[in-house]
Amino acid sequence: MAARHAHSDDIRDRLLRAMSDMYRAEVPQYGTLLQLVADVNADAVRADPEMRASLEQSGEIERLGLERQGAIRIGTAQELFDIRRVFAVMGMHPVGYYDLSIAGVPVHSTAFRPTAQEALHRNPFRVFTSLLRLDLIEDPALRIEAERILSARRIFKPRTLELVDVFEAEGRLTQPEAEEFVREALQTFRWHSDATVDLVTYRKLHNALRLIADIVSFKGPHINHLTPRTLDIDAARVGMRGRRIAPKAVIEGLARRRCPILLRQTSFKALEEPIIFRHSAGEDIAGTHTARFGEIEQRGVALTADGRRLYDELLASVRRDVQIDAAGTDASTYDVELSERFKLFPDDWAELRSRGLAFFRYSATAAGLASNHLGRQPATVDELISNGFLQFDPIVYEDFLPVSAAGIFQSNIGTDEQKNYAAQSNRPQFEAELGAVVRDELELYAQVEKASLERALKPIGSPQIAFANAIDARSDSGGTSPHM
Ligand code: OOG
């Protein structure tokens, strides 16, 4: 009898659940955050029936309780190459290239996540994966030492990579192989309280940048946070205080809006954890290391290239004019300025759609479905919407934001440690080391939108005319819709 095979979506789901249990046992505040976010989300859907309906329409309501993002930091090209293969077993693929050197963090990153709608629906687990850029470390002796230490470590259990080989050869794993894979792969993300280096080496690395010490001094790339998704980050932030968790000074992203866009995140400070440092010529030495932190996030609509441009411009103007330090000085001026300047960004779903600033999922309404036998239907999407035949709901942003990631990094590697690396985006090298091209997230959202429109227009009638019109409007590089 043929062996039963495991679906990649199930493997991802199992690994995330195992990782979440492991993290909860290691970082009790994570359990507190999960409870808090579950309570806040339940209140939010109760208080806002419109949001509830939209989440039901997109199927997000079902995935909300298990929606997590996490992050790891890795040290070598070989590790990056292999981690891509490991994530592929779980149906997670590299999406987006993020150059963090602009923000003074010597890494570049991608997000491994599911890309197909059904897979996102099943479990949208995403892992922000950063590769240390040794080429940006100024001190040549330290660079060579870091390289030497990293080249000696193996972050994957041999069996994990054997099972990856099986997956690549067969295109799938059997159920027992999948179970073994989850058990083995989980070990790569585990926290190690014993360093692979002695205290002197750790201090040297740490003095260069705590992030470098974090990547180089341990057996593997510990998952440094697992973030649940909240529907109301303002309420969750207040709740954090109530549960004795101190959030950082600002929420990365925008002030509260009627129509949430992209991502808003906030974190609590990294934990100081006991570590044993290896000592080659004597007793091991006890010390500490800070790397793991807690984070919550609220996801909003995915923006088109035009929407993103406007968002980036407005955000950059506030960041240029208001400086915030780690203690939160000037956080309130920042918030006020942010709200003020973002008045230029539409806060109305219809306008966001008509101006081509955000992506939407279209569906036929009951009236639309019933309309097919009425004869010729209106010829544009706008007309179908105003006739009540077609409705649209925001497509949730599934990715990360460089500016937000940088803020999270900095608050957890200490803002005082910020360095100024010349911005040195190096996507070709990253992709060569990854062994794959990263997917363009905007293309993925555009495909979802297009597919939803095609599906919605069919039962309404006149699909070709309406569809052609709609797509012309969306792909207009000027960004303004002719239907405005
Ligand atoms: C990555 C932090 C980035 C986010 O949510 O933007 C991140 C890290 O600290 O390794 O997780």
Tab-separated table of C-alpha atoms and ligand atoms in Angstrom:
chain	number	residue	atom	x	y	z
A	1	MET	CA	0.000	0.000	0.000
A	2	ALA	CA	1.332	3.444	-0.889
A	3	ALA	CA	2.457	5.561	2.072
A	4	ARG	CA	0.291	8.552	2.952
A	5	HIS	CA	1.955	11.852	2.200
A	6	ALA	CA	1.964	15.051	4.173
A	7	HIS	CA	0.945	18.323	2.585
A	8	SER	CA	3.443	21.172	2.905
A	9	ASP	CA	0.714	23.325	4.469
A	10	ASP	CA	0.288	20.748	7.210
A	11	ILE	CA	4.009	20.508	7.815
A	12	ARG	CA	4.181	24.302	8.196
A	13	ASP	CA	1.207	24.280	10.522
A	14	ARG	CA	2.729	21.544	12.665
A	15	LEU	CA	6.106	23.211	12.849
A	16	LEU	CA	4.604	26.549	13.828
A	17	ARG	CA	2.522	24.953	16.562
A	18	ALA	CA	5.569	23.112	17.895
A	19	MET	CA	7.635	26.287	17.741
A	20	SER	CA	4.938	28.264	19.486
A	21	ASP	CA	4.786	25.703	22.320
A	22	MET	CA	8.569	25.723	22.603
A	23	TYR	CA	8.691	29.525	22.670
A	24	ARG	CA	5.900	29.780	25.216
A	25	ALA	CA	7.777	27.420	27.524
A	26	GLU	CA	10.998	29.417	27.114
A	27	VAL	CA	9.537	32.962	27.158
A	28	PRO	CA	6.507	33.119	29.458
A	29	GLN	CA	5.640	36.702	28.376
A	30	TYR	CA	4.881	35.290	24.935
A	31	GLY	CA	2.054	33.262	26.477
A	32	THR	CA	0.794	36.424	28.185
A	33	LEU	CA	0.855	38.299	24.866
A	34	LEU	CA	-1.081	35.521	23.117
A	35	GLN	CA	-3.794	35.663	25.749
A	36	LEU	CA	-3.906	39.445	25.606
A	37	VAL	CA	-4.151	39.492	21.806
A	38	ALA	CA	-6.873	36.830	21.799
A	39	ASP	CA	-8.917	38.953	24.253
A	40	VAL	CA	-8.363	42.166	22.294
A	41	ASN	CA	-9.310	40.472	19.017
A	42	ALA	CA	-12.499	39.043	20.464
A	43	ASP	CA	-13.486	42.535	21.680
A	44	ALA	CA	-12.562	44.098	18.334
A	45	VAL	CA	-14.742	41.811	16.205
A	46	ARG	CA	-17.611	42.223	18.663
A	47	ALA	CA	-17.367	46.003	18.480
A	48	ASP	CA	-17.044	46.299	14.699
A	49	PRO	CA	-19.460	44.147	12.672
A	50	GLU	CA	-18.206	45.650	9.409
A	51	MET	CA	-14.639	44.530	10.141
A	52	ARG	CA	-15.932	41.141	11.183
A	53	ALA	CA	-17.810	40.761	7.890
A	54	SER	CA	-14.726	41.743	5.919
A	55	LEU	CA	-12.532	39.262	7.822
A	56	GLU	CA	-15.111	36.562	7.228
A	57	GLN	CA	-15.286	37.399	3.548
A	58	SER	CA	-11.513	36.990	3.167
A	59	GLY	CA	-11.323	33.925	5.398
A	60	GLU	CA	-8.912	35.719	7.708
A	61	ILE	CA	-11.084	35.281	10.744
A	62	GLU	CA	-10.258	31.588	10.741
A	63	ARG	CA	-6.515	31.980	10.487
A	64	LEU	CA	-6.258	34.819	13.001
A	65	GLY	CA	-5.700	32.649	16.081
A	66	LEU	CA	-2.695	30.924	14.564
A	67	GLU	CA	-1.259	33.781	12.564
A	68	ARG	CA	2.375	34.412	13.551
A	69	GLN	CA	5.468	36.002	12.194
A	70	GLY	CA	8.909	35.412	13.562
A	71	ALA	CA	12.494	36.269	12.778
A	72	ILE	CA	15.864	34.592	12.625
A	73	ARG	CA	19.324	35.924	11.849
A	74	ILE	CA	21.845	33.735	10.112
A	75	GLY	CA	25.534	33.970	9.470
A	76	THR	CA	26.633	32.391	6.199
A	77	ALA	CA	25.659	31.973	2.567
A	78	GLN	CA	25.486	28.205	3.042
A	79	GLU	CA	23.063	28.635	5.937
A	80	LEU	CA	20.911	30.935	3.813
A	81	PHE	CA	20.893	28.426	0.967
A	82	ASP	CA	19.895	25.563	3.254
A	83	ILE	CA	17.301	27.505	5.213
A	84	ARG	CA	15.543	28.253	1.917
A	85	ARG	CA	15.408	24.518	1.222
A	86	VAL	CA	14.113	23.794	4.722
A	87	PHE	CA	11.369	26.418	4.425
A	88	ALA	CA	10.416	25.081	0.986
A	89	VAL	CA	9.423	21.772	2.602
A	90	MET	CA	6.858	23.820	4.535
A	91	GLY	CA	5.623	25.674	1.462
A	92	MET	CA	7.393	28.879	2.494
A	93	HIS	CA	9.193	30.818	-0.219
A	94	PRO	CA	11.353	33.934	-0.205
A	95	VAL	CA	9.311	37.076	-0.848
A	96	GLY	CA	10.857	40.536	-0.998
A	97	TYR	CA	14.392	41.815	-0.498
A	98	TYR	CA	15.033	44.115	2.446
A	99	ASP	CA	18.252	46.065	2.711
A	100	LEU	CA	18.638	47.031	6.350
A	101	SER	CA	22.074	48.594	5.931
A	102	ILE	CA	20.278	51.848	5.109
A	103	ALA	CA	19.087	51.878	8.693
A	104	GLY	CA	22.497	51.056	10.153
A	105	VAL	CA	21.867	47.322	10.565
A	106	PRO	CA	24.473	45.185	8.721
A	107	VAL	CA	22.074	42.582	7.337
A	108	HIS	CA	19.925	41.987	4.309
A	109	SER	CA	16.808	39.939	4.517
A	110	THR	CA	13.871	38.221	2.929
A	111	ALA	CA	10.615	36.856	4.301
A	112	PHE	CA	9.812	33.185	3.883
A	113	ARG	CA	6.091	32.732	3.626
A	114	PRO	CA	3.382	30.875	1.740
A	115	THR	CA	2.427	32.592	-1.500
A	116	ALA	CA	-0.738	30.829	-2.695
A	117	GLN	CA	-4.082	31.972	-1.323
A	118	GLU	CA	-5.136	28.559	-0.025
A	119	ALA	CA	-1.780	28.160	1.699
A	120	LEU	CA	-2.011	31.600	3.321
A	121	HIS	CA	-5.504	30.750	4.395
A	122	ARG	CA	-4.397	27.494	5.984
A	123	ASN	CA	-1.534	29.042	7.946
A	124	PRO	CA	0.231	32.268	6.930
A	125	PHE	CA	3.383	31.692	9.004
A	126	ARG	CA	6.138	34.079	7.887
A	127	VAL	CA	9.739	34.257	8.996
A	128	PHE	CA	11.837	37.360	8.476
A	129	THR	CA	15.273	35.937	7.738
A	130	SER	CA	18.337	38.150	7.891
A	131	LEU	CA	21.800	37.312	6.689
A	132	LEU	CA	24.704	38.993	8.462
A	133	ARG	CA	26.794	41.032	6.056
A	134	LEU	CA	30.319	40.305	7.140
A	135	ASP	CA	31.481	42.534	4.297
A	136	LEU	CA	30.143	45.512	6.262
A	137	ILE	CA	32.181	44.744	9.393
A	138	GLU	CA	34.948	47.285	9.356
A	139	ASP	CA	37.574	45.571	11.519
A	140	PRO	CA	39.279	42.974	9.269
A	141	ALA	CA	40.552	40.859	12.190
A	142	LEU	CA	37.071	40.649	13.671
A	143	ARG	CA	35.589	39.829	10.285
A	144	ILE	CA	38.012	36.947	9.823
A	145	GLU	CA	37.376	35.664	13.334
A	146	ALA	CA	33.597	35.814	12.845
A	147	GLU	CA	33.963	33.989	9.537
A	148	ARG	CA	36.055	31.283	11.127
A	149	ILE	CA	33.603	30.713	13.983
A	150	LEU	CA	30.610	30.642	11.657
A	151	SER	CA	32.204	28.278	9.170
A	152	ALA	CA	32.676	25.679	11.914
A	153	ARG	CA	29.054	25.491	12.993
A	154	ARG	CA	26.236	23.392	11.589
A	155	ILE	CA	22.822	24.868	12.290
A	156	PHE	CA	20.869	21.919	10.869
A	157	LYS	CA	20.686	18.427	12.258
A	158	PRO	CA	21.995	16.065	9.550
A	159	ARG	CA	18.629	14.301	9.462
A	160	THR	CA	16.866	17.597	8.642
A	161	LEU	CA	18.939	18.001	5.513
A	162	GLU	CA	18.502	14.340	4.575
A	163	LEU	CA	14.752	14.826	4.706
A	164	VAL	CA	15.091	17.992	2.627
A	165	ASP	CA	16.919	15.863	0.047
A	166	VAL	CA	14.055	13.374	0.093
A	167	PHE	CA	11.544	16.201	-0.352
A	168	GLU	CA	13.495	17.647	-3.273
A	169	ALA	CA	13.810	14.246	-4.953
A	170	GLU	CA	10.225	13.080	-4.352
A	171	GLY	CA	8.402	16.414	-4.224
A	172	ARG	CA	6.841	15.434	-0.879
A	173	LEU	CA	7.350	13.607	2.415
A	174	THR	CA	5.439	10.714	3.869
A	175	GLN	CA	3.565	11.314	7.126
A	176	PRO	CA	6.267	9.689	9.293
A	177	GLU	CA	8.978	11.621	7.453
A	178	ALA	CA	7.036	14.847	7.955
A	179	GLU	CA	6.728	14.177	11.675
A	180	GLU	CA	10.427	13.529	11.906
A	181	PHE	CA	11.160	16.632	9.857
A	182	VAL	CA	9.144	18.838	12.223
A	183	ARG	CA	10.917	17.377	15.254
A	184	GLU	CA	14.362	17.778	13.748
A	185	ALA	CA	13.907	21.141	12.007
A	186	LEU	CA	12.512	22.670	15.196
A	187	GLN	CA	15.921	22.186	16.823
A	188	THR	CA	17.470	24.733	14.448
A	189	PHE	CA	15.294	27.487	15.952
A	190	ARG	CA	15.880	26.582	19.588
A	191	TRP	CA	17.505	28.877	22.114
A	192	HIS	CA	20.921	27.780	23.380
A	193	SER	CA	22.002	28.997	26.754
A	194	ASP	CA	25.575	27.872	26.149
A	195	ALA	CA	27.633	30.006	23.786
A	196	THR	CA	30.072	28.487	21.317
A	197	VAL	CA	32.647	31.184	22.086
A	198	ASP	CA	34.434	32.342	25.207
A	199	LEU	CA	33.517	35.532	26.995
A	200	VAL	CA	36.421	37.523	25.573
A	201	THR	CA	35.404	36.706	22.014
A	202	TYR	CA	31.753	37.403	22.809
A	203	ARG	CA	32.673	40.822	24.207
A	204	LYS	CA	34.743	41.642	21.150
A	205	LEU	CA	31.832	40.781	18.887
A	206	HIS	CA	29.406	42.573	21.153
A	207	ASN	CA	31.510	45.707	21.200
A	208	ALA	CA	31.356	45.795	17.425
A	209	LEU	CA	27.560	45.318	17.564
A	210	ARG	CA	25.325	43.212	19.763
A	211	LEU	CA	23.652	41.871	16.646
A	212	ILE	CA	26.971	40.425	15.465
A	213	ALA	CA	27.500	38.707	18.812
A	214	ASP	CA	23.964	37.361	18.604
A	215	ILE	CA	24.537	35.795	15.203
A	216	VAL	CA	28.070	34.522	15.686
A	217	SER	CA	28.227	33.254	19.279
A	218	PHE	CA	25.608	30.531	19.261
A	219	LYS	CA	24.951	27.106	17.798
A	220	GLY	CA	22.044	28.244	15.725
A	221	PRO	CA	19.648	30.986	14.669
A	222	HIS	CA	17.256	31.039	17.638
A	223	ILE	CA	13.846	32.345	16.738
A	224	ASN	CA	13.989	35.769	18.348
A	225	HIS	CA	10.269	36.500	18.509
A	226	LEU	CA	6.915	35.088	17.466
A	227	THR	CA	4.390	37.791	16.828
A	228	PRO	CA	0.637	37.333	17.022
A	229	ARG	CA	-1.602	39.540	14.902
A	230	THR	CA	-3.927	41.862	16.732
A	231	LEU	CA	-6.927	43.645	15.283
A	232	ASP	CA	-6.401	46.623	17.565
A	233	ILE	CA	-2.795	47.392	18.401
A	234	ASP	CA	-3.689	50.478	20.444
A	235	ALA	CA	-5.844	48.431	22.789
A	236	ALA	CA	-3.238	45.667	22.895
A	237	ARG	CA	-0.522	48.164	23.768
A	238	VAL	CA	-2.559	49.526	26.648
A	239	GLY	CA	-3.225	45.931	27.694
A	240	MET	CA	0.524	45.182	27.692
A	241	ARG	CA	1.025	47.729	30.425
A	242	GLY	CA	-1.865	46.220	32.368
A	243	ARG	CA	-0.105	42.861	32.213
A	244	ARG	CA	3.233	44.292	33.283
A	245	ILE	CA	4.923	44.167	29.904
A	246	ALA	CA	6.609	47.455	28.971
A	247	PRO	CA	6.218	48.287	25.277
A	248	LYS	CA	8.787	50.381	23.432
A	249	ALA	CA	8.251	54.102	22.939
A	250	VAL	CA	6.474	54.138	19.598
A	251	ILE	CA	4.286	51.997	17.445
A	252	GLU	CA	6.167	51.446	14.198
A	253	GLY	CA	3.900	52.484	11.395
A	254	LEU	CA	1.043	54.944	11.425
A	255	ALA	CA	-1.277	56.348	14.012
A	256	ARG	CA	-4.682	54.714	14.260
A	257	ARG	CA	-6.841	55.019	11.144
A	258	ARG	CA	-10.300	53.958	10.050
A	259	CYS	CA	-8.762	51.979	7.197
A	260	PRO	CA	-5.569	50.313	8.457
A	261	ILE	CA	-2.754	50.129	5.917
A	262	LEU	CA	0.319	47.898	5.740
A	263	LEU	CA	1.628	47.161	9.183
A	264	ARG	CA	1.761	48.635	12.662
A	265	GLN	CA	4.031	46.953	15.155
A	266	THR	CA	5.344	47.407	18.605
A	267	SER	CA	7.634	45.300	20.722
A	268	PHE	CA	8.810	44.927	24.264
A	269	LYS	CA	12.473	45.069	25.071
A	270	ALA	CA	14.731	42.105	24.565
A	271	LEU	CA	15.193	39.876	27.575
A	272	GLU	CA	18.480	39.552	29.401
A	273	GLU	CA	19.080	35.820	29.589
A	274	PRO	CA	21.742	33.781	31.406
A	275	ILE	CA	24.410	32.279	29.181
A	276	ILE	CA	27.352	29.991	29.871
A	277	PHE	CA	30.450	31.019	27.949
A	278	ARG	CA	32.906	28.333	27.011
A	279	HIS	CA	36.345	28.801	28.369
A	280	SER	CA	39.040	26.856	26.563
A	281	ALA	CA	41.562	26.884	29.386
A	282	GLY	CA	39.480	26.589	32.497
A	283	GLU	CA	36.051	26.915	34.028
A	284	ASP	CA	33.067	27.994	31.964
A	285	ILE	CA	31.933	31.508	32.822
A	286	ALA	CA	28.368	32.667	33.481
A	287	GLY	CA	27.185	35.789	31.677
A	288	THR	CA	24.108	37.119	29.906
A	289	HIS	CA	22.885	37.824	26.392
A	290	THR	CA	19.921	39.805	25.114
A	291	ALA	CA	18.259	38.817	21.874
A	292	ARG	CA	14.707	37.646	22.300
A	293	PHE	CA	11.847	40.063	22.483
A	294	GLY	CA	8.091	40.222	22.202
A	295	GLU	CA	6.135	41.908	19.477
A	296	ILE	CA	2.548	42.481	18.419
A	297	GLU	CA	1.334	43.734	15.089
A	298	GLN	CA	-1.746	44.908	13.292
A	299	ARG	CA	-2.031	44.242	9.584
A	300	GLY	CA	-3.811	46.485	7.131
A	301	VAL	CA	-4.400	46.622	3.416
A	302	ALA	CA	-1.576	45.918	0.955
A	303	LEU	CA	-0.621	49.040	-0.975
A	304	THR	CA	0.054	49.267	-4.690
A	305	ALA	CA	3.343	50.760	-5.877
A	306	ASP	CA	1.693	54.191	-5.925
A	307	GLY	CA	0.243	53.732	-2.471
A	308	ARG	CA	3.581	52.606	-1.165
A	309	ARG	CA	5.357	55.560	-2.709
A	310	LEU	CA	2.987	57.994	-1.022
A	311	TYR	CA	3.306	56.116	2.277
A	312	ASP	CA	7.107	56.121	2.120
A	313	GLU	CA	7.278	59.808	1.259
A	314	LEU	CA	5.019	60.877	4.094
A	315	LEU	CA	6.754	58.636	6.623
A	316	ALA	CA	10.204	59.783	5.554
A	317	SER	CA	9.199	63.410	5.977
A	318	VAL	CA	8.180	62.817	9.616
A	319	ARG	CA	11.306	60.768	10.363
A	320	ARG	CA	13.473	63.483	8.911
A	321	ASP	CA	11.918	66.183	11.048
A	322	VAL	CA	11.314	64.426	14.370
A	323	GLN	CA	14.040	62.381	16.055
A	324	ILE	CA	13.117	59.893	18.753
A	325	ASP	CA	15.638	58.344	21.099
A	326	ALA	CA	15.449	54.960	22.830
A	327	ALA	CA	13.925	56.470	25.952
A	328	GLY	CA	11.000	57.678	23.886
A	329	THR	CA	11.848	61.373	24.016
A	330	ASP	CA	9.708	63.211	21.547
A	331	ALA	CA	7.462	60.231	20.912
A	332	SER	CA	4.345	62.368	21.305
A	333	THR	CA	5.533	65.031	18.825
A	334	TYR	CA	6.249	62.175	16.462
A	335	ASP	CA	2.732	60.781	16.820
A	336	VAL	CA	1.150	64.203	16.279
A	337	GLU	CA	3.253	64.908	13.190
A	338	LEU	CA	2.558	61.478	11.797
A	339	SER	CA	-1.216	61.899	12.065
A	340	GLU	CA	-0.996	65.396	10.679
A	341	ARG	CA	1.005	64.477	7.586
A	342	PHE	CA	-0.879	61.286	6.892
A	343	LYS	CA	-4.063	63.302	6.435
A	344	LEU	CA	-2.837	63.356	2.846
A	345	PHE	CA	-3.265	59.594	2.658
A	346	PRO	CA	-6.910	58.692	1.951
A	347	ASP	CA	-8.620	56.960	4.850
A	348	ASP	CA	-11.595	55.645	2.983
A	349	TRP	CA	-11.794	52.251	1.268
A	350	ALA	CA	-13.603	53.565	-1.794
A	351	GLU	CA	-11.067	56.306	-2.325
A	352	LEU	CA	-8.101	54.007	-1.731
A	353	ARG	CA	-9.528	51.780	-4.439
A	354	SER	CA	-10.531	54.434	-6.930
A	355	ARG	CA	-7.136	56.129	-6.682
A	356	GLY	CA	-5.329	52.832	-7.172
A	357	LEU	CA	-3.487	53.089	-3.844
A	358	ALA	CA	-4.396	49.701	-2.384
A	359	PHE	CA	-5.247	46.161	-3.466
A	360	PHE	CA	-8.722	44.724	-3.069
A	361	ARG	CA	-10.413	41.379	-3.350
A	362	TYR	CA	-13.579	41.567	-5.426
A	363	SER	CA	-16.643	39.400	-5.065
A	364	ALA	CA	-20.110	39.289	-6.608
A	365	THR	CA	-22.891	40.347	-4.239
A	366	ALA	CA	-26.185	38.442	-4.017
A	367	ALA	CA	-27.671	41.117	-6.292
A	368	GLY	CA	-24.751	40.626	-8.685
A	369	LEU	CA	-25.294	36.888	-8.805
A	370	ALA	CA	-29.001	37.415	-9.442
A	371	SER	CA	-28.298	40.020	-12.130
A	372	ASN	CA	-26.881	37.721	-14.753
A	373	HIS	CA	-30.213	37.007	-16.360
A	374	LEU	CA	-31.122	40.699	-16.592
A	375	GLY	CA	-29.253	41.114	-19.858
A	376	ARG	CA	-26.380	43.461	-20.513
A	377	GLN	CA	-24.608	44.616	-17.360
A	378	PRO	CA	-22.788	47.892	-16.727
A	379	ALA	CA	-19.430	47.909	-18.447
A	380	THR	CA	-17.117	49.108	-15.752
A	381	VAL	CA	-16.162	47.849	-12.338
A	382	ASP	CA	-17.127	51.187	-10.834
A	383	GLU	CA	-20.610	50.916	-12.277
A	384	LEU	CA	-20.961	47.367	-11.034
A	385	ILE	CA	-19.954	48.551	-7.589
A	386	SER	CA	-22.317	51.495	-7.554
A	387	ASN	CA	-25.150	49.239	-8.781
A	388	GLY	CA	-24.450	46.961	-5.841
A	389	PHE	CA	-23.425	43.997	-8.021
A	390	LEU	CA	-19.810	43.876	-6.948
A	391	GLN	CA	-18.150	44.417	-3.588
A	392	PHE	CA	-14.533	44.810	-2.605
A	393	ASP	CA	-12.598	44.038	0.565
A	394	PRO	CA	-9.031	44.962	1.455
A	395	ILE	CA	-6.305	42.413	0.686
A	396	VAL	CA	-4.245	42.082	3.834
A	397	TYR	CA	-0.551	42.937	3.706
A	398	GLU	CA	1.370	39.683	4.205
A	399	ASP	CA	4.890	41.132	4.285
A	400	PHE	CA	7.245	43.271	6.321
A	401	LEU	CA	8.346	46.897	6.187
A	402	PRO	CA	12.022	47.810	6.077
A	403	VAL	CA	11.534	50.915	8.154
A	404	SER	CA	9.545	49.041	10.753
A	405	ALA	CA	11.938	46.106	10.804
A	406	ALA	CA	14.811	48.545	11.277
A	407	GLY	CA	13.007	50.176	14.194
A	408	ILE	CA	12.395	46.779	15.791
A	409	PHE	CA	16.004	45.725	15.224
A	410	GLN	CA	17.367	48.957	16.631
A	411	SER	CA	15.297	48.912	19.761
A	412	ASN	CA	16.554	45.407	20.375
A	413	ILE	CA	20.185	45.840	19.537
A	414	GLY	CA	20.255	49.183	21.391
A	415	THR	CA	19.709	52.436	19.521
A	416	ASP	CA	22.909	53.797	20.961
A	417	GLU	CA	24.767	51.197	18.926
A	418	GLN	CA	23.523	52.504	15.598
A	419	LYS	CA	26.203	52.644	12.933
A	420	ASN	CA	26.043	54.407	9.655
A	421	TYR	CA	26.741	51.958	6.887
A	422	ALA	CA	26.659	53.446	3.480
A	423	ALA	CA	23.468	52.060	1.986
A	424	GLN	CA	24.694	49.061	0.052
A	425	SER	CA	21.847	47.113	-1.312
A	426	ASN	CA	23.146	43.898	-2.789
A	427	ARG	CA	20.196	41.942	-3.998
A	428	PRO	CA	22.032	40.023	-6.745
A	429	GLN	CA	24.494	38.637	-4.236
A	430	PHE	CA	21.736	37.799	-1.792
A	431	GLU	CA	19.823	35.906	-4.462
A	432	ALA	CA	22.943	34.100	-5.639
A	433	GLU	CA	23.607	32.944	-2.069
A	434	LEU	CA	19.975	32.087	-1.500
A	435	GLY	CA	19.995	30.024	-4.677
A	436	ALA	CA	16.701	31.556	-5.798
A	437	VAL	CA	15.134	34.770	-6.939
A	438	VAL	CA	12.944	36.451	-4.321
A	439	ARG	CA	9.319	36.946	-5.352
A	440	ASP	CA	7.995	40.460	-5.813
A	441	GLU	CA	5.245	40.975	-3.255
A	442	LEU	CA	3.429	43.561	-5.365
A	443	GLU	CA	3.060	41.042	-8.157
A	444	LEU	CA	1.577	38.537	-5.745
A	445	TYR	CA	-1.049	41.010	-4.511
A	446	ALA	CA	-1.854	42.098	-8.068
A	447	GLN	CA	-2.431	38.458	-9.032
A	448	VAL	CA	-4.795	37.908	-6.116
A	449	GLU	CA	-6.742	41.021	-7.039
A	450	LYS	CA	-6.931	40.076	-10.693
A	451	ALA	CA	-8.010	36.507	-9.965
A	452	SER	CA	-10.718	37.698	-7.583
A	453	LEU	CA	-12.067	40.113	-10.163
A	454	GLU	CA	-12.121	37.477	-12.878
A	455	ARG	CA	-13.967	35.118	-10.580
A	456	ALA	CA	-16.423	37.778	-9.444
A	457	LEU	CA	-17.247	39.092	-12.905
A	458	LYS	CA	-18.118	35.766	-14.494
A	459	PRO	CA	-21.456	35.210	-12.823
A	460	ILE	CA	-22.450	38.863	-13.217
A	461	GLY	CA	-22.228	38.975	-16.998
A	462	SER	CA	-20.287	41.161	-19.477
A	463	PRO	CA	-17.116	39.922	-17.869
A	464	GLN	CA	-14.766	40.815	-20.693
A	465	ILE	CA	-15.745	44.461	-20.947
A	466	ALA	CA	-15.765	45.075	-17.247
A	467	PHE	CA	-12.636	43.106	-16.651
A	468	ALA	CA	-10.658	44.840	-19.399
A	469	ASN	CA	-11.677	48.196	-17.992
A	470	ALA	CA	-10.747	47.310	-14.486
A	471	ILE	CA	-7.337	45.973	-15.344
A	472	ASP	CA	-6.532	48.966	-17.522
A	473	ALA	CA	-7.214	51.162	-14.573
A	474	ARG	CA	-5.137	49.134	-12.136
A	475	SER	CA	-2.112	48.756	-14.365
A	476	ASP	CA	-2.042	52.400	-15.350
A	477	SER	CA	1.418	53.410	-14.201
A	478	GLY	CA	0.199	56.926	-13.520
A	479	GLY	CA	-1.757	55.288	-10.772
A	480	THR	CA	-4.918	57.314	-11.078
A	481	SER	CA	-7.970	55.465	-12.077
A	482	PRO	CA	-9.903	56.707	-15.115
A	483	HIS	CA	-13.039	55.865	-13.144
A	484	MET	CA	-12.372	58.464	-10.481
B	1	OOG	C1	14.012	41.188	12.748
B	1	OOG	C2	13.048	42.209	13.164
B	1	OOG	C3	12.086	42.509	12.057
B	1	OOG	C4	9.598	42.836	11.922
B	1	OOG	O1	8.509	42.519	12.410
B	1	OOG	O2	9.734	43.779	11.156
B	1	OOG	C5	10.750	42.025	12.311
B	1	OOG	C6	15.036	40.863	13.793
B	1	OOG	O3	15.137	41.557	14.810
B	1	OOG	O4	15.756	39.888	13.577
B	1	OOG	O5	10.511	40.977	12.813
